[in-house]
Amino acid sequence: MNWKLLLNPTRTPRRSPHWTAYASMAAALLGWWLISHFAGLPAFILPAPEQVAARFWKALVDGSLLLHTTATLTEVLLGLLAGTVAAVTLGYAIAKSRLFEQLVSPYLVATQAIPIVAIAPLLVIWFGPGIFSKVLICALIVFFPVLVNTVVGMRAVPRSLHDLMHSLRATRWQILHMLEIPASLPVLLGGLRIGATLSVIGAVVGELVGSDRGLGFLVNVGRGQYDTALVFVAVFTLIALALALYGLVSFLERKLLIWQETFER
Amino acid sequence: MTDPILTVHDLSITFPDRNGELHALDTVSFTIQPREFVCVLGPSGSGKSTLLRILASLLKPTSGSFSFTGGEPKIGMVFQQSNLMPWRTALENITLPLEIQGFPADVAHARAQELIDLVGLQGFESSWPRDLSGGMAQRVAIARALIHDPDILLLDEPFGSLDALTRERMWTELSHIWQRRQKTVLMVTHSISESLFLADRVLVLTQRPGRIKLDLGVDLPRPRADEMRYTAHFGKLARQLKEAIG
Ligand SMILES: Nc1ncnc2c1ncn2[C@@H]1O[C@H](COP(=O)(O)OP(=O)(O)OP(=O)(O)O)[C@@H](O)[C@H]1O
Ligand SMILES: [Mg+2]
């Protein structure tokens, strides 16, 4: 994982990981194996890699892993969708109207100061331990970065291209789908890529606070039963989920933004 | 003489400025005949681009008016930079005006292909703008300005960013297009020889606020070739323009 690339919304890693990345992962695995076998730690503190693998296999076979992964994935995707739709709509309005921006920006800044993690229990109390509260948390956490990127993307549409569209008597709708959407797509997808990873965090936070399914719930179960191997399984599955979503958005970027030079080299 | 296609009457515009107002154009009046090629010369900041933007209805004049014979015309505009959409291929950039008018894709593509041939870009239909040279991008922009068969072409220093050699080749191409397609052209330029090479008439604007200082007919025979610039008449017209620009 290249963190510089993760944090930079306009670039996507293109090449597959270098062999040194694999070597480093193998070394970490070996280190883990050595510590778990020779440091004399009990399994509920640090399970050995093969114990985690066995636990993984068990959860896979009895169907529980699939159940909880599906639950989390559903929350993540619905939250991402809801948050993105809301953020793009509001972001578009903000980018278009200074007055609207001045009206809503104090509230936006204020909401941004609320740590979502801290109000997650409140949301679960209000909206119940079901899927809705999780989707809401995901949507809230996705909302701001996508909103900011939408505004930045829309504002960055060159005035000269707006002039071109107006000189051709384009309608509002034509300007939106022929100019504003394609022009701001790179920045927008960058926001979506950040949002996708954040949405996974949102779902887990919600599940940890209160739920009866999901990978966050699985973490709680494993902890409660001193089944630390299960906690590892859940955490690794979450990492895989986040990476898969990240990869999916990166794939979308490469498909949709082939006209950008950065994706050619 | 026929009816003018464009009548501009006492056009003035002032922009709000930090220290009051910026008077950019002052009572500009002129007419343009159908199929006439008119160049606008003037010092930097004299309001040439502003004039084109007003005529394209991208900007409202403070006072004065302009009217096109036969109602609102179709406008083909070429901007100072090629102003292509980077997410569209050369061909897709050219079809844009037709898409906006709601033409079916196959009709738009067929017409774009004709224009690709006209501006000599065969083989570059599916190139991205980033892969085109400055001159090629500008030719795409010219093709785009022609595809919807506009009544009037508004060209804002279309060759300003090109090297001398390409620029002169583009002059020839543009005057061919103009003759073959029977367009009315209003073109802003900084170059005296460019205007004498292309125009029927040259308007010279004064320093800001832009006012029409000279309206000069260019009665050089066509087709105009490079040798023309060594003739006495060319020299006389060039001197007149140079003195007017100051
Ligand atoms: N939208 C605007 N708001 C404020 N001032 C403007 C605006 N557009 C143009 N101006 C001012 O009007 C004047 C004329 O500008 P314009 O771009 O028309 O000049 P120009 O003759 O095209 O110059 P150049 O040859 O350098 O392109 C300039 O002083 C410019 O700063
Ligand atoms: Mg200009």
Coordinates of C-alpha atoms and ligand atoms in Angstrom, one line a residue:
Chain A
M1 CA 0.0 0.0 0.0
N2 CA 1.4 3.3 -1.0
W3 CA 0.2 5.9 1.5
K4 CA 1.2 8.9 -0.5
L5 CA -1.0 7.7 -3.3
L6 CA -3.9 6.9 -0.9
L7 CA -3.8 10.4 0.5
N8 CA -3.5 12.1 -2.9
P9 CA -7.0 12.2 -4.5
T10 CA -5.8 12.9 -8.0
R11 CA -3.4 10.0 -8.5
T12 CA -4.0 6.3 -8.8
P13 CA -1.3 3.7 -8.4
R14 CA -1.1 1.9 -11.6
R15 CA 1.7 -0.7 -11.4
S16 CA 1.2 -3.8 -9.3
P17 CA 3.3 -3.9 -6.1
H18 CA 7.0 -4.3 -6.5
W19 CA 8.5 -7.6 -5.3
T20 CA 10.0 -5.8 -2.3
A21 CA 6.4 -5.3 -1.1
Y22 CA 5.8 -9.0 -1.2
A23 CA 9.1 -9.7 0.5
S24 CA 8.3 -7.2 3.3
M25 CA 4.9 -8.9 3.8
A26 CA 6.5 -12.3 4.0
A27 CA 9.0 -10.9 6.5
A28 CA 6.2 -9.5 8.7
L29 CA 4.4 -12.9 8.5
L30 CA 7.6 -14.7 9.6
G31 CA 8.1 -12.2 12.4
W32 CA 4.5 -12.8 13.6
W33 CA 5.0 -16.5 13.5
L34 CA 8.3 -16.3 15.4
I35 CA 6.8 -14.1 18.2
S36 CA 3.6 -16.1 18.6
H37 CA 5.7 -19.3 18.9
F38 CA 8.7 -18.3 21.0
A39 CA 7.6 -15.3 23.0
G40 CA 5.4 -17.4 25.3
L41 CA 2.3 -15.3 24.8
P42 CA -1.1 -16.9 25.3
A43 CA -3.2 -17.4 22.2
F44 CA -5.8 -14.8 23.4
I45 CA -3.1 -12.2 23.3
L46 CA -1.5 -13.1 20.0
P47 CA -2.8 -16.1 18.1
A48 CA -0.3 -17.8 15.6
P49 CA -0.8 -17.2 11.9
E50 CA -1.9 -20.9 11.4
Q51 CA -4.5 -20.5 14.2
V52 CA -5.9 -17.5 12.5
A53 CA -5.9 -19.3 9.2
A54 CA -7.8 -22.2 10.8
R55 CA -10.3 -19.9 12.3
F56 CA -10.7 -18.2 9.0
W57 CA -11.4 -21.5 7.4
K58 CA -13.9 -22.4 10.1
A59 CA -15.8 -19.2 9.8
L60 CA -15.8 -19.5 6.0
V61 CA -17.2 -23.1 6.1
D62 CA -19.9 -22.4 8.7
G63 CA -21.1 -19.4 6.6
S64 CA -20.7 -16.9 9.4
L65 CA -17.9 -14.9 7.7
L66 CA -19.9 -14.5 4.6
L67 CA -23.0 -13.4 6.5
H68 CA -21.1 -10.8 8.4
T69 CA -19.1 -9.6 5.5
T70 CA -22.3 -9.2 3.4
A71 CA -23.9 -7.2 6.2
T72 CA -20.9 -4.9 6.5
L73 CA -20.6 -4.5 2.7
T74 CA -24.3 -3.7 2.4
E75 CA -23.9 -0.9 5.0
V76 CA -20.8 0.4 3.4
L77 CA -22.2 0.5 -0.1
L78 CA -25.6 2.0 0.9
G79 CA -23.8 4.6 3.1
L80 CA -21.4 5.4 0.3
L81 CA -24.2 5.8 -2.1
A82 CA -26.4 7.9 0.2
G83 CA -23.5 10.1 1.3
T84 CA -22.2 10.6 -2.2
V85 CA -25.6 11.5 -3.7
A86 CA -26.3 14.0 -0.9
A87 CA -22.8 15.4 -1.1
V88 CA -22.7 15.8 -4.9
T89 CA -26.2 17.4 -4.9
L90 CA -25.3 19.9 -2.1
G91 CA -21.8 20.4 -3.5
Y92 CA -23.2 21.3 -6.9
A93 CA -25.6 23.8 -5.4
I94 CA -22.8 25.3 -3.3
A95 CA -20.5 25.6 -6.4
K96 CA -23.2 27.3 -8.4
S97 CA -24.5 29.8 -5.8
R98 CA -22.4 32.0 -3.6
L99 CA -25.5 32.9 -1.6
F100 CA -26.3 29.3 -0.9
E101 CA -22.7 28.7 0.0
Q102 CA -22.8 31.5 2.6
L103 CA -26.1 30.2 3.9
V104 CA -25.0 26.6 4.5
S105 CA -21.2 26.8 5.1
P106 CA -21.4 27.7 8.8
Y107 CA -23.5 24.5 9.4
L108 CA -21.2 22.4 7.3
V109 CA -18.1 23.6 9.1
A110 CA -19.9 23.0 12.4
T111 CA -20.9 19.4 11.5
Q112 CA -17.4 18.8 10.4
A113 CA -16.2 19.6 13.9
I114 CA -18.4 16.9 15.4
P115 CA -16.5 13.6 15.7
I116 CA -18.8 11.1 14.0
V117 CA -17.2 8.3 16.1
A118 CA -18.4 10.1 19.3
I119 CA -22.0 10.6 18.2
A120 CA -22.3 7.0 16.8
P121 CA -23.8 5.7 20.1
L122 CA -26.3 8.5 19.9
L123 CA -27.3 7.5 16.4
V124 CA -27.6 3.9 17.4
I125 CA -29.9 4.9 20.3
W126 CA -32.0 7.0 18.1
F127 CA -32.3 4.8 15.0
G128 CA -31.9 1.4 16.6
P129 CA -29.2 -1.3 16.2
G130 CA -30.4 -2.3 12.7
I131 CA -28.8 -1.4 9.4
F132 CA -30.2 2.1 9.2
S133 CA -28.1 3.6 11.9
K134 CA -24.9 2.1 10.2
V135 CA -25.8 3.4 6.8
L136 CA -26.4 6.8 8.3
I137 CA -23.0 6.8 10.0
C138 CA -21.3 5.7 6.8
A139 CA -23.2 8.4 4.8
L140 CA -22.2 11.1 7.4
I141 CA -18.5 10.1 7.3
V142 CA -18.4 9.9 3.5
F143 CA -20.3 13.2 3.1
F144 CA -17.7 15.8 3.8
P145 CA -14.8 14.7 1.6
V146 CA -17.0 14.1 -1.3
L147 CA -18.7 17.4 -0.8
V148 CA -15.4 19.3 -0.8
N149 CA -14.2 17.5 -3.9
T150 CA -17.4 18.2 -5.7
V151 CA -17.2 21.9 -5.0
V152 CA -13.5 22.0 -5.9
G153 CA -14.2 20.0 -9.1
M154 CA -17.1 22.1 -10.2
R155 CA -15.3 25.4 -9.4
A156 CA -12.3 24.2 -11.5
V157 CA -14.3 23.9 -14.7
P158 CA -12.6 26.4 -17.0
R159 CA -14.6 29.5 -17.7
S160 CA -13.5 29.4 -21.3
L161 CA -15.3 26.0 -21.7
H162 CA -18.4 27.6 -20.2
D163 CA -18.1 30.4 -22.7
L164 CA -17.9 27.8 -25.5
M165 CA -21.0 26.0 -24.3
H166 CA -22.9 29.4 -24.0
S167 CA -21.8 30.5 -27.5
L168 CA -23.4 27.3 -28.8
R169 CA -26.6 28.0 -26.9
A170 CA -26.3 24.9 -24.8
T171 CA -29.1 24.3 -22.2
R172 CA -28.4 24.0 -18.5
W173 CA -28.8 20.2 -18.7
Q174 CA -26.3 20.0 -21.6
I175 CA -23.8 22.1 -19.7
L176 CA -24.2 19.8 -16.8
H177 CA -23.7 16.5 -18.6
M178 CA -21.4 17.6 -21.4
L179 CA -19.2 19.9 -19.5
E180 CA -19.5 20.0 -15.7
I181 CA -19.7 16.3 -14.9
P182 CA -16.9 15.2 -17.2
A183 CA -14.7 18.1 -16.2
S184 CA -15.1 17.5 -12.5
L185 CA -15.0 13.7 -12.7
P186 CA -11.3 13.3 -11.8
V187 CA -11.7 15.3 -8.6
L188 CA -15.0 13.7 -7.8
L189 CA -13.6 10.2 -8.2
G190 CA -10.8 11.2 -6.0
G191 CA -13.3 12.1 -3.3
L192 CA -15.2 8.8 -3.9
R193 CA -11.9 6.9 -3.4
I194 CA -11.4 8.5 0.0
G195 CA -15.1 8.1 0.8
A196 CA -15.0 4.4 0.1
T197 CA -12.3 3.7 2.7
L198 CA -14.0 6.0 5.2
S199 CA -17.3 4.3 4.7
V200 CA -15.7 1.0 5.9
I201 CA -14.6 2.8 9.0
G202 CA -18.1 4.2 9.6
A203 CA -19.7 0.8 9.3
V204 CA -17.3 -0.8 11.8
V205 CA -17.7 2.0 14.3
G206 CA -21.5 1.6 14.1
E207 CA -21.3 -2.1 14.5
L208 CA -19.0 -1.9 17.4
V209 CA -21.4 0.4 19.2
G210 CA -24.4 -1.8 18.8
S211 CA -25.5 -4.4 16.3
D212 CA -26.2 -8.1 15.8
R213 CA -24.2 -8.7 12.6
G214 CA -21.3 -7.4 10.6
L215 CA -17.5 -7.6 10.9
G216 CA -17.5 -5.0 13.7
F217 CA -19.9 -7.2 15.6
L218 CA -17.6 -10.2 14.9
V219 CA -14.8 -8.3 16.5
N220 CA -16.9 -7.8 19.6
V221 CA -17.9 -11.5 19.7
G222 CA -14.3 -12.6 19.3
R223 CA -13.2 -10.2 22.1
G224 CA -16.0 -11.3 24.4
Q225 CA -15.1 -15.0 23.9
Y226 CA -11.3 -14.5 24.1
D227 CA -11.4 -15.8 20.5
T228 CA -8.7 -13.4 19.4
A229 CA -8.1 -15.4 16.3
L230 CA -11.6 -14.5 15.3
V231 CA -10.8 -10.8 15.9
F232 CA -7.9 -11.2 13.5
V233 CA -10.1 -12.8 10.9
A234 CA -12.5 -9.9 11.1
V235 CA -9.8 -7.3 10.9
F236 CA -8.1 -8.9 8.0
T237 CA -11.5 -9.2 6.2
L238 CA -12.1 -5.5 6.8
I239 CA -8.7 -4.7 5.4
A240 CA -9.5 -6.8 2.3
L241 CA -12.9 -5.1 2.0
A242 CA -11.4 -1.6 2.1
L243 CA -8.7 -2.5 -0.4
A244 CA -11.2 -4.0 -2.7
L245 CA -13.4 -0.9 -2.7
Y246 CA -10.4 1.3 -3.1
G247 CA -9.3 -0.9 -6.0
L248 CA -12.7 -0.7 -7.5
V249 CA -12.8 3.1 -7.6
S250 CA -9.2 3.1 -9.0
F251 CA -10.4 0.8 -11.7
L252 CA -13.3 3.1 -12.4
E253 CA -10.9 6.0 -12.6
R254 CA -8.7 4.2 -15.1
K255 CA -11.7 3.3 -17.3
L256 CA -13.3 6.8 -17.1
L257 CA -10.3 9.0 -17.2
I258 CA -8.2 7.4 -20.0
W259 CA -8.0 10.9 -21.5
Q260 CA -5.7 11.9 -18.7
E261 CA -2.0 11.6 -19.3
T262 CA -1.3 10.3 -15.8
F263 CA -3.0 7.0 -16.6
E264 CA -1.0 6.3 -19.7
R265 CA 2.5 6.3 -18.3
Chain B
M1 CA -24.5 46.7 -51.6
T2 CA -26.7 44.1 -49.8
D3 CA -28.0 44.5 -46.3
P4 CA -25.5 44.0 -43.5
I5 CA -25.5 40.8 -41.6
L6 CA -24.4 42.5 -38.5
T7 CA -25.1 46.1 -37.3
V8 CA -23.3 47.4 -34.2
H9 CA -24.5 50.7 -32.9
D10 CA -22.8 52.8 -30.2
L11 CA -21.6 49.8 -28.2
S12 CA -20.1 50.7 -24.8
I13 CA -19.1 48.7 -21.8
T14 CA -17.7 49.5 -18.4
F15 CA -16.5 46.9 -15.9
P16 CA -16.7 47.5 -12.2
D17 CA -13.2 48.0 -10.9
R18 CA -11.4 48.3 -7.6
N19 CA -10.9 52.0 -8.1
G20 CA -14.2 52.8 -9.7
E21 CA -15.0 51.8 -13.3
L22 CA -13.0 50.4 -16.2
H23 CA -14.2 51.7 -19.5
A24 CA -13.4 49.0 -22.0
L25 CA -15.3 49.9 -25.1
D26 CA -16.7 53.3 -26.1
T27 CA -19.4 53.9 -28.7
V28 CA -18.3 51.4 -31.1
S29 CA -20.3 51.3 -34.3
F30 CA -19.8 49.4 -37.6
T31 CA -21.6 47.0 -39.9
I32 CA -20.5 43.8 -41.6
Q33 CA -21.7 42.6 -44.9
P34 CA -22.6 38.9 -45.5
R35 CA -19.5 36.9 -46.5
E36 CA -17.2 39.7 -45.5
F37 CA -13.9 39.0 -43.7
V38 CA -13.3 41.7 -41.2
C39 CA -10.2 41.8 -38.9
V40 CA -10.0 43.8 -35.7
L41 CA -6.6 45.2 -34.7
G42 CA -5.8 47.2 -31.6
P43 CA -3.4 47.5 -28.7
S44 CA -3.6 45.1 -25.8
G45 CA -6.5 45.9 -23.5
S46 CA -8.4 47.9 -26.1
G47 CA -11.4 45.6 -25.7
K48 CA -11.1 43.3 -28.8
S49 CA -12.0 40.1 -26.9
T50 CA -14.7 42.0 -25.0
L51 CA -16.2 43.0 -28.3
L52 CA -16.4 39.4 -29.5
R53 CA -17.8 38.2 -26.2
I54 CA -20.5 40.8 -26.4
L55 CA -21.4 39.7 -30.0
A56 CA -21.5 36.1 -28.8
S57 CA -23.9 37.2 -26.0
L58 CA -21.5 36.0 -23.4
L59 CA -21.4 39.5 -22.0
K60 CA -24.0 42.3 -21.8
P61 CA -23.0 45.8 -23.1
T62 CA -23.5 48.7 -20.7
S63 CA -25.2 50.7 -23.5
G64 CA -25.6 50.5 -27.2
S65 CA -26.9 47.6 -29.3
F66 CA -26.1 45.2 -32.0
S67 CA -28.4 43.1 -34.2
F68 CA -28.0 40.3 -36.7
T69 CA -30.2 40.3 -39.8
G70 CA -32.7 37.5 -39.5
G71 CA -32.7 37.1 -35.7
E72 CA -30.2 35.3 -33.5
P73 CA -27.5 33.8 -35.6
K74 CA -25.6 30.6 -35.2
I75 CA -22.2 31.4 -34.0
G76 CA -19.0 29.6 -34.6
M77 CA -16.4 30.8 -32.1
V78 CA -12.6 30.1 -32.0
F79 CA -11.0 31.2 -28.8
Q80 CA -7.5 32.5 -28.2
Q81 CA -6.5 29.1 -26.8
S82 CA -7.9 26.1 -28.7
N83 CA -10.3 25.4 -25.8
L84 CA -10.9 21.8 -26.5
M85 CA -12.5 19.4 -24.1
P86 CA -9.7 17.1 -22.9
W87 CA -12.0 14.2 -22.3
R88 CA -13.2 14.2 -25.9
T89 CA -11.2 12.9 -28.9
A90 CA -10.5 15.3 -31.8
L91 CA -13.5 14.0 -33.6
E92 CA -15.8 14.2 -30.6
N93 CA -14.7 17.8 -30.0
I94 CA -15.7 18.6 -33.5
T95 CA -19.1 17.1 -33.2
L96 CA -20.0 19.0 -30.0
P97 CA -22.0 21.8 -31.6
L98 CA -24.1 19.3 -33.5
E99 CA -24.7 17.2 -30.4
I100 CA -25.9 20.4 -28.7
Q101 CA -28.3 20.9 -31.6
G102 CA -29.6 17.4 -31.2
F103 CA -28.3 15.8 -34.4
P104 CA -28.0 12.0 -34.4
A105 CA -24.5 10.8 -33.8
D106 CA -24.0 9.2 -37.2
V107 CA -24.9 12.5 -39.0
A108 CA -22.6 14.4 -36.7
H109 CA -19.7 12.0 -37.3
A110 CA -20.1 12.1 -41.1
R111 CA -20.0 15.8 -41.1
A112 CA -17.0 15.9 -38.7
Q113 CA -15.2 13.5 -41.0
E114 CA -15.6 16.0 -43.9
L115 CA -14.2 18.8 -41.7
I116 CA -11.3 16.6 -40.6
D117 CA -10.5 16.3 -44.3
L118 CA -10.9 20.0 -44.8
V119 CA -8.5 21.0 -42.1
G120 CA -6.1 18.2 -43.0
L121 CA -6.3 16.1 -39.8
Q122 CA -6.9 12.7 -41.3
G123 CA -5.7 10.0 -39.0
F124 CA -6.0 12.0 -35.9
E125 CA -9.8 11.5 -35.4
S126 CA -9.4 9.5 -32.2
S127 CA -6.5 11.4 -30.7
W128 CA -6.9 13.0 -27.3
P129 CA -6.3 16.8 -27.3
R130 CA -3.2 16.3 -25.1
D131 CA -1.6 14.4 -28.0
L132 CA -2.2 17.1 -30.6
S133 CA 0.3 19.9 -31.4
G134 CA -0.8 23.5 -30.9
G135 CA -1.5 23.9 -34.6
M136 CA -3.5 20.7 -34.8
A137 CA -5.5 21.6 -31.8
Q138 CA -6.3 25.0 -33.3
R139 CA -7.4 23.3 -36.5
V140 CA -9.7 21.0 -34.5
A141 CA -11.1 24.2 -32.9
I142 CA -11.7 25.7 -36.4
A143 CA -13.4 22.6 -37.6
R144 CA -15.6 22.7 -34.5
A145 CA -16.5 26.3 -35.2
L146 CA -17.6 25.3 -38.7
I147 CA -19.5 22.1 -38.2
H148 CA -22.9 23.5 -37.4
D149 CA -22.8 25.7 -40.4
P150 CA -22.7 29.0 -38.4
D151 CA -23.8 32.3 -39.9
I152 CA -20.9 34.1 -38.5
L153 CA -17.4 33.1 -37.3
L154 CA -15.9 35.0 -34.3
L155 CA -12.2 34.3 -34.1
D156 CA -10.2 35.6 -31.2
E157 CA -6.5 35.6 -32.2
P158 CA -6.9 32.0 -33.4
F159 CA -3.2 31.7 -34.5
G160 CA -1.6 33.8 -31.7
S161 CA 0.1 30.8 -30.1
L162 CA 1.5 29.3 -33.3
D163 CA 4.9 29.5 -34.8
A164 CA 5.3 31.7 -37.8
L165 CA 5.5 28.8 -40.3
T166 CA 2.4 27.1 -39.1
R167 CA 0.6 30.4 -38.8
E168 CA 1.1 31.2 -42.4
R169 CA -0.1 27.8 -43.5
M170 CA -3.2 28.3 -41.4
W171 CA -3.8 31.7 -43.1
T172 CA -4.0 29.9 -46.4
E173 CA -6.2 27.2 -45.0
L174 CA -8.6 29.7 -43.4
S175 CA -8.9 31.8 -46.5
H176 CA -9.7 28.6 -48.5
I177 CA -12.3 27.6 -46.0
W178 CA -13.8 31.1 -46.0
Q179 CA -14.0 31.1 -49.7
R180 CA -15.4 27.6 -50.1
R181 CA -17.9 27.8 -47.2
Q182 CA -19.0 31.4 -47.9
K183 CA -18.8 32.5 -44.2
T184 CA -18.9 35.9 -42.6
V185 CA -15.8 36.3 -40.4
L186 CA -14.9 38.7 -37.6
M187 CA -11.4 38.0 -36.5
V188 CA -9.3 39.6 -33.8
T189 CA -5.6 39.7 -34.4
H190 CA -2.4 41.4 -33.2
S191 CA -0.7 41.0 -36.5
I192 CA -0.8 43.6 -39.3
S193 CA 0.3 41.2 -42.0
E194 CA -2.2 38.6 -40.8
S195 CA -5.0 41.1 -41.2
L196 CA -3.8 42.2 -44.7
F197 CA -3.4 38.6 -45.8
L198 CA -6.9 37.6 -44.8
A199 CA -9.3 40.6 -44.5
D200 CA -11.6 42.6 -46.8
R201 CA -11.6 45.2 -44.1
V202 CA -9.6 46.0 -41.0
L203 CA -11.0 47.9 -38.0
V204 CA -8.4 49.5 -35.7
L205 CA -9.4 50.2 -32.1
T206 CA -7.8 52.9 -29.9
Q207 CA -6.2 52.4 -26.5
R208 CA -8.7 51.8 -23.7
P209 CA -11.5 52.7 -23.9
G210 CA -11.6 51.1 -27.3
R211 CA -13.0 53.3 -30.0
I212 CA -12.9 52.7 -33.7
K213 CA -10.0 54.7 -35.0
L214 CA -9.7 53.4 -38.6
D215 CA -11.9 51.4 -40.9
L216 CA -9.7 50.4 -43.7
G217 CA -10.7 48.5 -46.9
V218 CA -8.1 46.0 -48.0
D219 CA -8.3 46.0 -51.8
L220 CA -5.5 43.5 -52.4
P221 CA -6.3 41.0 -55.1
R222 CA -7.1 37.4 -54.1
P223 CA -5.8 34.8 -53.8
R224 CA -3.1 36.5 -51.7
A225 CA 0.3 34.9 -51.9
D226 CA 3.4 35.5 -49.9
E227 CA 5.0 37.7 -52.5
M228 CA 2.2 40.2 -52.1
R229 CA 3.9 41.5 -49.0
Y230 CA 6.7 43.0 -51.1
T231 CA 4.3 45.1 -53.2
A232 CA 4.1 48.8 -52.8
H233 CA 0.3 48.7 -52.1
F234 CA 0.8 46.2 -49.3
G235 CA 3.4 48.4 -47.8
K236 CA 1.2 51.4 -47.9
L237 CA -1.7 49.6 -46.2
A238 CA 0.6 48.2 -43.6
R239 CA 2.0 51.7 -42.8
Q240 CA -1.5 53.1 -42.5
L241 CA -2.4 50.4 -40.0
K242 CA 0.8 50.8 -38.1
E243 CA 0.3 54.5 -37.7
A244 CA -3.3 54.0 -36.6
I245 CA -2.2 51.5 -33.9
G246 CA 0.4 53.9 -32.8
Ligands
LIG1 N1 -15.1 40.3 -17.1 C1 -14.3 41.4 -16.9 N2 -14.3 42.1 -15.8 C2 -13.5 43.2 -15.6 N3 -12.7 43.7 -16.5 C3 -12.6 43.1 -17.7 C4 -13.4 41.9 -18.0 N4 -13.1 41.5 -19.2 C5 -12.2 42.4 -19.7 N5 -11.9 43.3 -18.8 C6 -11.0 44.5 -19.0 O1 -11.4 45.1 -20.2 C7 -10.2 45.5 -20.9 C8 -10.3 45.0 -22.3 O2 -10.1 43.6 -22.2 P1 -10.0 42.7 -23.5 O3 -9.7 41.3 -23.1 O4 -11.2 42.9 -24.3 O5 -8.8 43.3 -24.3 P2 -8.1 42.8 -25.6 O6 -8.2 43.9 -26.6 O7 -8.7 41.5 -26.1 O8 -6.6 42.6 -25.2 P3 -5.5 41.6 -25.7 O9 -5.1 42.1 -27.0 O10 -4.5 41.6 -24.7 O11 -6.2 40.2 -25.8 C9 -9.0 45.1 -20.1 O12 -8.5 46.1 -19.4 C10 -9.6 44.0 -19.2 O13 -8.9 44.0 -18.0
MG2 MG -8.0 39.5 -26.2

